[in-house]
mmCIF file with all atom_site columns, C-alpha atoms in Angstrom:
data_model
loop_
_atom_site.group_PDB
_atom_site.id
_atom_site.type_symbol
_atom_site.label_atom_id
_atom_site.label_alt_id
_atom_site.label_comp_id
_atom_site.label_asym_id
_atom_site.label_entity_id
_atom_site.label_seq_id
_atom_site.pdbx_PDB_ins_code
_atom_site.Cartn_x
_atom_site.Cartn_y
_atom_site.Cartn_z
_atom_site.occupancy
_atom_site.B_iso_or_equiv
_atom_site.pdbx_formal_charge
_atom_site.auth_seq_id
_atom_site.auth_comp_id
_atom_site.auth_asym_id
_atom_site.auth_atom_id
_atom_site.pdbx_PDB_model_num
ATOM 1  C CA . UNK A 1 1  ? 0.000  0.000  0.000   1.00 59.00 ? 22 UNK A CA 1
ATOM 2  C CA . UNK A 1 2  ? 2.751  2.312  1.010   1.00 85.00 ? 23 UNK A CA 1
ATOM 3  C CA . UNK A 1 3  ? 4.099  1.640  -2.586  1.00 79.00 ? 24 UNK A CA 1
ATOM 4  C CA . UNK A 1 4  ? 1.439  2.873  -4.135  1.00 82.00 ? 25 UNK A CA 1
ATOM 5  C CA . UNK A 1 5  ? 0.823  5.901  -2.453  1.00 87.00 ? 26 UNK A CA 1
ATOM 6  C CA . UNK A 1 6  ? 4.425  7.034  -3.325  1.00 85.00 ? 27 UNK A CA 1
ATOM 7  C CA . UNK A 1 7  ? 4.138  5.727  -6.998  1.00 84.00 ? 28 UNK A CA 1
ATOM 8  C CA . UNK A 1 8  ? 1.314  8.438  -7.122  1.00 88.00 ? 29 UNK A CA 1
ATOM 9  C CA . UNK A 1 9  ? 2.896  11.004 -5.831  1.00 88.00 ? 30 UNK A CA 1
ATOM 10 C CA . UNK A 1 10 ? 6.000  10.328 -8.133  1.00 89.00 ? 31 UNK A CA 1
ATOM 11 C CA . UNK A 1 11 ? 3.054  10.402 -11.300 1.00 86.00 ? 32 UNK A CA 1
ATOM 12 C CA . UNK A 1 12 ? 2.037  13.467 -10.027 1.00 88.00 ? 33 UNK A CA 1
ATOM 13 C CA . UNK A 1 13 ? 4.989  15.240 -9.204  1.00 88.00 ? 34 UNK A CA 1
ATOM 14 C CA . UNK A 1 14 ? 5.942  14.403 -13.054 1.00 86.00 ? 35 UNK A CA 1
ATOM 15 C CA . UNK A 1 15 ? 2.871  15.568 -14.498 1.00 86.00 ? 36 UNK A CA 1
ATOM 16 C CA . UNK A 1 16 ? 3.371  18.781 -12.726 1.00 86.00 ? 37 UNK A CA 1
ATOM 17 C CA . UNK A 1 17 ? 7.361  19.047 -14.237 1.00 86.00 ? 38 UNK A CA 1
ATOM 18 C CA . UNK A 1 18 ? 5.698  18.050 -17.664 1.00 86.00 ? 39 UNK A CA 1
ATOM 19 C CA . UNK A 1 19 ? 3.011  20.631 -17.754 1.00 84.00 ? 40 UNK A CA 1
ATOM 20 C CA . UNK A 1 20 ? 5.509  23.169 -16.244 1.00 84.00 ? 41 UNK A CA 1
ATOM 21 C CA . UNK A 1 21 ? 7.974  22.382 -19.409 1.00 84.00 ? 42 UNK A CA 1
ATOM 22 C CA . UNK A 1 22 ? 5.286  22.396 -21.455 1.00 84.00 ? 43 UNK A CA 1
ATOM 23 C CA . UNK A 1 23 ? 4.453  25.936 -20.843 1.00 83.00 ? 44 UNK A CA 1
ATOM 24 C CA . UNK A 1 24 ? 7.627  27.168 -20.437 1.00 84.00 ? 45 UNK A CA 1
ATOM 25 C CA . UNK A 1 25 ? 8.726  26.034 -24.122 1.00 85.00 ? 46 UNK A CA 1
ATOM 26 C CA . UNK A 1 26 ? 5.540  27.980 -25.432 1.00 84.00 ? 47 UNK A CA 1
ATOM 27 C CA . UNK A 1 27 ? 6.724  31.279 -23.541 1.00 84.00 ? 48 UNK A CA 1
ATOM 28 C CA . UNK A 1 28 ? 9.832  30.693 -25.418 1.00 85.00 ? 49 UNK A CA 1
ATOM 29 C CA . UNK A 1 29 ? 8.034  29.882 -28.419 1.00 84.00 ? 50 UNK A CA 1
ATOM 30 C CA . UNK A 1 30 ? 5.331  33.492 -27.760 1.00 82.00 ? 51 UNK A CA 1
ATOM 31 C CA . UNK A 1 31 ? 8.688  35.346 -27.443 1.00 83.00 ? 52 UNK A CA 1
ATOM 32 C CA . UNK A 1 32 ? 10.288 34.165 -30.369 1.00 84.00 ? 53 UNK A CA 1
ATOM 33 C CA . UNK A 1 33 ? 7.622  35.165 -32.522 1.00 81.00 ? 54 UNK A CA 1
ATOM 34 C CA . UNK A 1 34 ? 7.115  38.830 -30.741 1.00 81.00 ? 55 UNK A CA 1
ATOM 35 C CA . UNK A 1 35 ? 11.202 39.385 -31.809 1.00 83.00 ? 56 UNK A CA 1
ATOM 36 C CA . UNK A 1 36 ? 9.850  38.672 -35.108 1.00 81.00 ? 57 UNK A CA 1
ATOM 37 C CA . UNK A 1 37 ? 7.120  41.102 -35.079 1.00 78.00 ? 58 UNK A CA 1
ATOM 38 C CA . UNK A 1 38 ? 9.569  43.675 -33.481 1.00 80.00 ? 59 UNK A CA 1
ATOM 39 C CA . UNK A 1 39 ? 11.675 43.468 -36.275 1.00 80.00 ? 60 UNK A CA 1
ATOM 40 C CA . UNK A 1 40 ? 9.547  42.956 -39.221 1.00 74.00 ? 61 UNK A CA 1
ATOM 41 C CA . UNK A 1 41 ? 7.812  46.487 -37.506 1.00 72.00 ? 62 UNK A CA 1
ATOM 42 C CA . UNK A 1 42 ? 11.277 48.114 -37.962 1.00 73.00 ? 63 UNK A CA 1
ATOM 43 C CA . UNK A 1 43 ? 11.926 46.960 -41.535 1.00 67.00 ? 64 UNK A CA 1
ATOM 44 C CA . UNK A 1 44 ? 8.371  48.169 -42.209 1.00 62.00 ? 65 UNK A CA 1
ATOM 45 C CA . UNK A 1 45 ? 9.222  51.665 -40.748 1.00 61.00 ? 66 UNK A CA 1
ATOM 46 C CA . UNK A 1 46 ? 12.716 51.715 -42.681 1.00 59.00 ? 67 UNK A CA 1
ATOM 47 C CA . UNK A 1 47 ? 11.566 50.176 -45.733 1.00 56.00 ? 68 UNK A CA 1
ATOM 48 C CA . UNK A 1 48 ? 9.042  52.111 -47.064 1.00 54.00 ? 69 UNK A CA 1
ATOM 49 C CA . UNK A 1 49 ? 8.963  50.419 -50.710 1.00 52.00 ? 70 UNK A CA 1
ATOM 50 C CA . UNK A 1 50 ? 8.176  46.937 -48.401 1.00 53.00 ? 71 UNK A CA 1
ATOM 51 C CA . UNK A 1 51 ? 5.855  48.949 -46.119 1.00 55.00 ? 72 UNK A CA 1
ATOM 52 C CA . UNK A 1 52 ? 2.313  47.416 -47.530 1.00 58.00 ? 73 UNK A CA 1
ATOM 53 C CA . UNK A 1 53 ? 4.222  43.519 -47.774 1.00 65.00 ? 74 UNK A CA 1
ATOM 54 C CA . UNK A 1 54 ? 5.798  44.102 -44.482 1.00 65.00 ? 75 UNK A CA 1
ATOM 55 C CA . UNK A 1 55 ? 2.124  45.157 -42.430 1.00 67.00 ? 76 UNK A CA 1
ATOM 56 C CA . UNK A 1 56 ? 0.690  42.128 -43.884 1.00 69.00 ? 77 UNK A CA 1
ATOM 57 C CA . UNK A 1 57 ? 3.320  40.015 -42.487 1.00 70.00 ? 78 UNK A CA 1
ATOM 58 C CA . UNK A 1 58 ? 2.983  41.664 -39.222 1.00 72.00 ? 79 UNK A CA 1
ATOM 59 C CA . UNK A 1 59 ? -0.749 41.608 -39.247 1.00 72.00 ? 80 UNK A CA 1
ATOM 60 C CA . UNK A 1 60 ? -0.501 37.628 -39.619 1.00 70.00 ? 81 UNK A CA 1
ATOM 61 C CA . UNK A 1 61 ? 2.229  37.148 -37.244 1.00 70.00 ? 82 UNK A CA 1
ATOM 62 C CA . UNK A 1 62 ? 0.062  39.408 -35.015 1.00 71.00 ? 83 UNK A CA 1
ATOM 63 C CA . UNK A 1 63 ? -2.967 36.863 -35.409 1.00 69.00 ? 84 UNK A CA 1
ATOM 64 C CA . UNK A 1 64 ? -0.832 33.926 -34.779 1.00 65.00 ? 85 UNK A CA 1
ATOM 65 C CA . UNK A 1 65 ? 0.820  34.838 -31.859 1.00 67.00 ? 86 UNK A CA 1
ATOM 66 C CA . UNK A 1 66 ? -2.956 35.568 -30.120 1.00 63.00 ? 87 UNK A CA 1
ATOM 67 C CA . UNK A 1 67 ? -4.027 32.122 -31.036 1.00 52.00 ? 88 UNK A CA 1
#
């Protein structure tokens, strides 16, 4: 019985570390993609001829970094 009850909390203490890595690796993942969008913002500023392209790109990025 004793066995059990520390096999449990062994599951659990691993399904805690997994849903911890879990979420860290989309943080990393959310930041990644808001570097993009800081740069492509720049280049949009700077690059006026690649302005309209550039928005677009943003716009989506935007969208997919809210889903």
């Amino acid at each position: 019985m004793e066995y059990k009850s520390i096999l449990e909390n062994e599951i659990k203490k691993l399904r805690r570390e997994s849903i911890a890595y879990d979420a860290d690796k989309e943080a990393e993942r959310s930041l990644a993609i808001l570097e993009i969008v800081k740069y492509l913002d720049k280049k949009a500023l700077t690059k006026t001829s690649l302005g309209l392209s550039m928005k677009v790109q943003i716009k989506l990025l935007k969208v997919h970094l809210t889903i």
